[in-house]
Amino acid sequence: MSLLRVIALYVLGFILLSPVTAHKACCKNANLWKSIQYQLKLVETTEGRCDCDTKELHGHKMVGFLAKSLKDKKNVNSGSTVIFDKVVTNTGSGYDASTGQFVAPYEGLYYFTWTTLTYYSKYFSTQLMHNGNIIAANFPDGRGISSGHVSATQSVLLHLAAKDKVCIKTNGTGHHMYGNKWSTFSGFKI
């Protein structure tokens, strides 16, 4: 008998034998017991592992990506799309590392976040764009320091239609972004 089953039986026994709740909560206890049995069966059949390769969860299509920049970006022109070239995760295949653009495979509510790191005495101003419109900005400014690095993170929540496009673009000139896995762009469908 697994440790989880022993703990579940102990908790359930305590609830069922409690004189205060025994009479008032018979139906609730029966439902609780069914729920515990179901959860135990899930844990035992998967040996505690998550099936993270699935593309659907309870009927909802899963979409999510994480990309990072391996290369430094220096003197990038204003309005350039920032390419996060190393894809770590791309469930739903929405992010394209060759263009730096996410295209929503399904309609829904999406959460995006991006972090950029810049050098001392430099800056890197970016904007999250949704179908060509500026949604939010991010500005790590290292111009006031004489050594080290400065990072900035920004997050947004957007309702997207299928095929809507989201990307990160530079704003202004003279940009310097530190790559080496420090600068990232990610998003997922809620």
CSV table of C-alpha atoms in Angstrom, one decimal:
chain,number,residue,atom,x,y,z
A,1,MET,CA,0.0,0.0,0.0
A,2,SER,CA,1.5,3.3,-1.0
A,3,LEU,CA,2.2,6.1,1.4
A,4,LEU,CA,-0.3,8.4,-0.3
A,5,ARG,CA,-3.1,5.8,0.1
A,6,VAL,CA,-2.2,5.3,3.9
A,7,ILE,CA,-2.3,9.1,4.4
A,8,ALA,CA,-5.6,9.4,2.5
A,9,LEU,CA,-7.2,6.6,4.5
A,10,TYR,CA,-6.0,8.1,7.8
A,11,VAL,CA,-7.4,11.6,6.8
A,12,LEU,CA,-10.7,10.1,5.6
A,13,GLY,CA,-11.0,7.9,8.8
A,14,PHE,CA,-10.5,11.0,10.9
A,15,ILE,CA,-13.2,12.9,9.0
A,16,LEU,CA,-15.7,10.0,9.0
A,17,LEU,CA,-15.2,9.2,12.7
A,18,SER,CA,-15.4,12.8,13.9
A,19,PRO,CA,-18.7,13.1,16.0
A,20,VAL,CA,-19.2,16.7,15.0
A,21,THR,CA,-19.1,16.1,11.2
A,22,ALA,CA,-20.3,12.5,10.9
A,23,HIS,CA,-24.0,13.3,10.8
A,24,LYS,CA,-23.9,16.6,9.0
A,25,ALA,CA,-21.6,15.7,6.2
A,26,CYS,CA,-22.4,12.1,5.1
A,27,CYS,CA,-22.9,13.2,1.5
A,28,LYS,CA,-19.9,15.4,1.5
A,29,ASN,CA,-17.8,12.7,3.0
A,30,ALA,CA,-18.9,10.2,0.3
A,31,ASN,CA,-18.0,12.8,-2.4
A,32,LEU,CA,-14.7,13.5,-0.7
A,33,TRP,CA,-13.9,9.8,-0.6
A,34,LYS,CA,-14.7,9.5,-4.3
A,35,SER,CA,-12.4,12.4,-5.0
A,36,ILE,CA,-9.6,11.0,-2.9
A,37,GLN,CA,-9.9,7.6,-4.7
A,38,TYR,CA,-9.8,9.3,-8.1
A,39,GLN,CA,-6.7,11.4,-7.2
A,40,LEU,CA,-5.0,8.3,-5.7
A,41,LYS,CA,-5.7,6.3,-8.9
A,42,LEU,CA,-4.2,9.1,-11.0
A,43,VAL,CA,-1.1,9.3,-8.9
A,44,GLU,CA,-0.6,5.5,-8.8
A,45,THR,CA,-1.2,5.0,-12.6
A,46,THR,CA,1.2,7.8,-13.5
A,47,GLU,CA,3.7,7.0,-10.7
A,48,GLY,CA,3.5,10.7,-9.7
A,49,ARG,CA,4.6,11.9,-13.1
A,50,CYS,CA,2.9,14.6,-15.1
A,51,ASP,CA,2.0,13.8,-18.7
A,52,CYS,CA,3.6,17.0,-20.0
A,53,ASP,CA,3.6,15.9,-23.7
A,54,THR,CA,-0.2,16.2,-24.0
A,55,LYS,CA,-1.5,18.9,-26.3
A,56,GLU,CA,-4.9,19.0,-24.5
A,57,LEU,CA,-5.8,19.2,-20.8
A,58,HIS,CA,-9.5,18.7,-19.9
A,59,GLY,CA,-10.5,19.6,-23.4
A,60,HIS,CA,-8.5,22.8,-23.6
A,61,LYS,CA,-5.8,23.1,-26.2
A,62,MET,CA,-2.4,23.8,-24.6
A,63,VAL,CA,-0.2,26.5,-26.0
A,64,GLY,CA,3.0,27.8,-24.5
A,65,PHE,CA,6.5,28.8,-25.5
A,66,LEU,CA,9.8,30.0,-24.0
A,67,ALA,CA,12.6,31.4,-26.2
A,68,LYS,CA,15.9,32.9,-25.1
A,69,SER,CA,18.5,34.9,-26.9
A,70,LEU,CA,21.9,33.2,-27.1
A,71,LYS,CA,23.5,36.1,-28.9
A,72,ASP,CA,24.1,39.7,-27.8
A,73,LYS,CA,22.3,42.3,-29.9
A,74,LYS,CA,24.2,45.6,-30.4
A,75,ASN,CA,23.3,48.8,-32.3
A,76,VAL,CA,19.9,47.4,-33.3
A,77,ASN,CA,17.8,49.6,-35.5
A,78,SER,CA,14.5,51.1,-34.1
A,79,GLY,CA,11.5,49.0,-34.9
A,80,SER,CA,13.4,45.8,-35.4
A,81,THR,CA,11.9,42.6,-34.2
A,82,VAL,CA,14.0,41.1,-31.4
A,83,ILE,CA,14.8,37.5,-32.4
A,84,PHE,CA,14.9,35.1,-29.4
A,85,ASP,CA,16.8,32.4,-31.3
A,86,LYS,CA,16.9,29.4,-28.9
A,87,VAL,CA,13.5,27.8,-28.4
A,88,VAL,CA,13.2,25.9,-25.1
A,89,THR,CA,9.5,25.0,-25.2
A,90,ASN,CA,7.0,25.5,-28.1
A,91,THR,CA,3.8,23.6,-27.3
A,92,GLY,CA,1.3,24.4,-30.0
A,93,SER,CA,4.1,25.6,-32.4
A,94,GLY,CA,3.1,29.3,-32.1
A,95,TYR,CA,6.6,30.8,-31.8
A,96,ASP,CA,8.8,31.1,-34.8
A,97,ALA,CA,12.5,31.6,-33.9
A,98,SER,CA,13.4,32.7,-37.4
A,99,THR,CA,11.0,35.7,-37.3
A,100,GLY,CA,10.7,36.3,-33.5
A,101,GLN,CA,7.0,36.2,-33.9
A,102,PHE,CA,4.3,34.3,-32.0
A,103,VAL,CA,1.1,33.5,-34.0
A,104,ALA,CA,-1.8,32.4,-31.8
A,105,PRO,CA,-2.9,28.9,-33.0
A,106,TYR,CA,-6.3,29.3,-31.2
A,107,GLU,CA,-8.5,32.1,-29.9
A,108,GLY,CA,-8.2,32.7,-26.1
A,109,LEU,CA,-6.6,34.6,-23.2
A,110,TYR,CA,-2.8,34.6,-23.3
A,111,TYR,CA,-0.2,35.8,-20.9
A,112,PHE,CA,3.2,37.1,-22.2
A,113,THR,CA,6.3,38.2,-20.4
A,114,TRP,CA,9.8,39.2,-21.6
A,115,THR,CA,13.0,40.1,-19.8
A,116,THR,CA,16.0,41.9,-21.3
A,117,LEU,CA,19.4,42.5,-19.8
A,118,THR,CA,21.6,45.4,-20.9
A,119,TYR,CA,25.2,46.4,-20.2
A,120,TYR,CA,26.4,49.2,-17.9
A,121,SER,CA,26.3,52.6,-19.7
A,122,LYS,CA,23.9,51.1,-22.3
A,123,TYR,CA,20.1,50.6,-22.6
A,124,PHE,CA,17.6,48.4,-24.5
A,125,SER,CA,14.1,49.8,-25.1
A,126,THR,CA,11.5,47.3,-26.3
A,127,GLN,CA,7.8,47.1,-26.9
A,128,LEU,CA,5.4,44.2,-27.0
A,129,MET,CA,3.4,44.5,-30.3
A,130,HIS,CA,0.0,42.9,-30.9
A,131,ASN,CA,-0.9,42.9,-34.6
A,132,GLY,CA,1.3,46.0,-35.1
A,133,ASN,CA,-0.1,47.9,-32.0
A,134,ILE,CA,2.1,48.8,-29.0
A,135,ILE,CA,0.7,47.1,-25.9
A,136,ALA,CA,3.5,47.6,-23.3
A,137,ALA,CA,7.1,48.7,-23.0
A,138,ASN,CA,10.3,47.6,-21.3
A,139,PHE,CA,13.4,49.7,-20.6
A,140,PRO,CA,16.5,48.4,-18.8
A,141,ASP,CA,18.7,51.5,-18.6
A,142,GLY,CA,22.3,51.1,-17.6
A,143,ARG,CA,23.4,54.6,-18.5
A,144,GLY,CA,23.7,55.6,-14.9
A,145,ILE,CA,26.0,52.8,-13.8
A,146,SER,CA,29.7,52.2,-14.4
A,147,SER,CA,29.8,48.4,-14.2
A,148,GLY,CA,27.5,45.4,-14.2
A,149,HIS,CA,24.2,44.8,-15.9
A,150,VAL,CA,20.6,46.0,-15.6
A,151,SER,CA,17.5,44.0,-16.4
A,152,ALA,CA,13.8,44.8,-16.9
A,153,THR,CA,10.8,42.5,-17.1
A,154,GLN,CA,7.3,43.3,-18.4
A,155,SER,CA,4.2,41.2,-18.6
A,156,VAL,CA,0.8,41.5,-20.4
A,157,LEU,CA,-2.5,39.7,-20.6
A,158,LEU,CA,-4.2,39.7,-24.0
A,159,HIS,CA,-7.2,38.2,-25.6
A,160,LEU,CA,-6.1,36.9,-29.0
A,161,ALA,CA,-8.0,35.7,-32.0
A,162,ALA,CA,-6.6,32.7,-33.9
A,163,LYS,CA,-3.7,33.9,-36.1
A,164,ASP,CA,-3.1,37.2,-34.1
A,165,LYS,CA,0.6,38.1,-34.0
A,166,VAL,CA,2.7,39.1,-31.0
A,167,CYS,CA,6.3,40.1,-31.0
A,168,ILE,CA,8.9,42.2,-29.3
A,169,LYS,CA,10.3,45.2,-31.2
A,170,THR,CA,13.0,47.7,-30.4
A,171,ASN,CA,12.2,51.4,-29.8
A,172,GLY,CA,14.8,54.0,-30.5
A,173,THR,CA,18.4,53.4,-31.6
A,174,GLY,CA,21.8,52.5,-30.0
A,175,HIS,CA,20.4,49.4,-28.3
A,176,HIS,CA,22.6,46.8,-26.5
A,177,MET,CA,21.0,43.5,-25.2
A,178,TYR,CA,23.0,40.9,-23.4
A,179,GLY,CA,22.2,37.4,-24.8
A,180,ASN,CA,23.8,34.3,-23.2
A,181,LYS,CA,20.3,33.1,-22.0
A,182,TRP,CA,19.6,36.2,-19.9
A,183,SER,CA,17.1,37.7,-22.2
A,184,THR,CA,13.8,35.7,-22.7
A,185,PHE,CA,10.4,35.9,-24.2
A,186,SER,CA,7.6,33.6,-23.2
A,187,GLY,CA,3.8,33.2,-23.4
A,188,PHE,CA,1.0,30.7,-22.8
A,189,LYS,CA,-2.7,30.3,-23.3
A,190,ILE,CA,-4.7,30.4,-20.1
